[in-house]
Amino acid sequence: MKLNDGSTMQTDLFFAATGRYPVGKNEETGLESAGVEVADRGMVGIDKKTLATSSKNVYAAGDVIGPPALASTSMEQAQRAVSAMFHEGDDDVTKDANHDDPLSIG
């Protein structure tokens, strides 16, 4: 492996993290011009219960609304958002959701 200072290092294993960042503030997304509130760090603001954004009929789920950035969490969020889209009334759309206990190590 070649290091920034030009030297090399022999290894058996190499891990690389490329990093992630939200693109909500990116002008190309058009979120703010559509009336969707975007936080300074690029995350989309939502109603925690329904996942509705500040723009009528626009919902958000997954990494764009903040941690945890897990596929299983994003799937559950998407299901809740769709349920809220087609649910009328003031009932809690999440009452029938299946919530597993979080994994904890240590």
Short mmCIF file of C-alpha atoms in Angstrom, two decimals:
data_model
loop_
_atom_site.label_atom_id
_atom_site.label_comp_id
_atom_site.label_asym_id
_atom_site.label_seq_id
_atom_site.Cartn_x
_atom_site.Cartn_y
_atom_site.Cartn_z
CA MET A 1 0.00 0.00 0.00
CA LYS A 2 1.34 3.44 -0.91
CA LEU A 3 1.02 6.10 1.80
CA ASN A 4 0.53 9.86 1.37
CA ASP A 5 4.20 10.55 2.11
CA GLY A 6 5.24 8.27 -0.77
CA SER A 7 6.42 5.36 1.37
CA THR A 8 4.94 1.90 1.00
CA MET A 9 3.67 -0.62 3.54
CA GLN A 10 3.17 -4.39 3.23
CA THR A 11 -0.11 -5.60 4.73
CA ASP A 12 -2.22 -8.74 4.78
CA LEU A 13 -5.45 -6.80 5.05
CA PHE A 14 -6.58 -3.29 4.16
CA PHE A 15 -9.82 -1.53 5.16
CA ALA A 16 -10.89 1.73 3.56
CA ALA A 17 -13.79 3.98 4.57
CA THR A 18 -14.94 6.34 1.87
CA GLY A 19 -17.28 8.35 4.08
CA ARG A 20 -20.85 9.46 3.50
CA TYR A 21 -22.65 12.75 3.52
CA PRO A 22 -26.21 13.87 2.81
CA VAL A 23 -26.83 15.80 -0.40
CA GLY A 24 -30.04 17.52 0.68
CA LYS A 25 -28.44 20.98 0.46
CA ASN A 26 -27.18 20.27 -3.04
CA GLU A 27 -28.92 22.66 -5.45
CA GLU A 28 -29.34 19.86 -8.00
CA THR A 29 -31.81 18.03 -5.76
CA GLY A 30 -34.34 20.86 -5.90
CA LEU A 31 -35.65 19.95 -2.44
CA GLU A 32 -35.68 23.47 -1.03
CA SER A 33 -37.30 24.91 -4.15
CA ALA A 34 -40.02 22.25 -3.74
CA GLY A 35 -40.68 23.48 -0.21
CA VAL A 36 -38.90 20.64 1.60
CA GLU A 37 -37.11 21.86 4.73
CA VAL A 38 -33.46 20.84 4.67
CA ALA A 39 -31.26 21.18 7.77
CA ASP A 40 -27.82 22.78 7.70
CA ARG A 41 -26.16 19.37 7.55
CA GLY A 42 -28.27 18.34 4.53
CA MET A 43 -30.79 16.10 6.30
CA VAL A 44 -34.46 16.38 5.35
CA GLY A 45 -36.72 17.55 8.18
CA ILE A 46 -39.65 15.22 8.85
CA ASP A 47 -42.55 14.62 11.19
CA LYS A 48 -41.21 11.73 13.28
CA LYS A 49 -44.62 10.02 13.41
CA THR A 50 -45.60 10.09 9.73
CA LEU A 51 -42.27 10.86 7.99
CA ALA A 52 -43.99 13.73 6.15
CA THR A 53 -41.74 16.61 5.12
CA SER A 54 -42.60 20.31 5.26
CA SER A 55 -43.90 20.10 1.68
CA LYS A 56 -47.44 18.81 1.18
CA ASN A 57 -47.58 15.19 -0.06
CA VAL A 58 -43.79 14.70 0.16
CA TYR A 59 -42.46 12.03 2.51
CA ALA A 60 -38.89 10.96 3.24
CA ALA A 61 -37.27 7.80 4.56
CA GLY A 62 -33.79 6.33 4.77
CA ASP A 63 -30.38 7.92 5.10
CA VAL A 64 -31.62 11.38 4.05
CA ILE A 65 -33.56 11.81 7.33
CA GLY A 66 -30.60 10.92 9.55
CA PRO A 67 -29.25 7.99 11.52
CA PRO A 68 -29.32 5.12 11.88
CA ALA A 69 -28.21 4.50 8.31
CA LEU A 70 -29.27 0.87 8.07
CA ALA A 71 -31.10 -0.84 5.21
CA SER A 72 -33.51 -2.52 7.61
CA THR A 73 -34.36 0.81 9.26
CA SER A 74 -34.85 2.48 5.88
CA MET A 75 -37.23 -0.29 4.82
CA GLU A 76 -39.31 0.12 7.98
CA GLN A 77 -39.34 3.90 7.52
CA ALA A 78 -40.50 3.55 3.92
CA GLN A 79 -43.32 1.23 5.01
CA ARG A 80 -44.40 3.76 7.66
CA ALA A 81 -44.29 6.62 5.14
CA VAL A 82 -46.44 4.73 2.63
CA SER A 83 -48.86 3.80 5.39
CA ALA A 84 -49.11 7.47 6.39
CA MET A 85 -49.67 8.52 2.76
CA PHE A 86 -52.79 6.41 2.46
CA HIS A 87 -54.02 6.59 6.05
CA GLU A 88 -56.78 9.01 6.99
CA GLY A 89 -57.56 10.18 10.48
CA ASP A 90 -55.57 10.87 13.59
CA ASP A 91 -54.77 7.26 14.47
CA ASP A 92 -51.14 6.35 15.00
CA VAL A 93 -49.99 4.72 11.75
CA THR A 94 -47.13 3.04 13.61
CA LYS A 95 -49.24 1.16 16.18
CA ASP A 96 -49.17 -2.08 14.17
CA ALA A 97 -45.47 -1.79 13.27
CA ASN A 98 -43.12 -4.59 14.27
CA HIS A 99 -40.24 -3.09 16.21
CA ASP A 100 -37.40 -5.45 17.04
CA ASP A 101 -35.11 -4.76 19.96
CA PRO A 102 -31.95 -2.92 18.89
CA LEU A 103 -28.68 -4.84 18.84
CA SER A 104 -26.29 -3.91 21.60
CA ILE A 105 -22.73 -5.13 21.97
CA GLY A 106 -20.49 -4.35 24.88
#
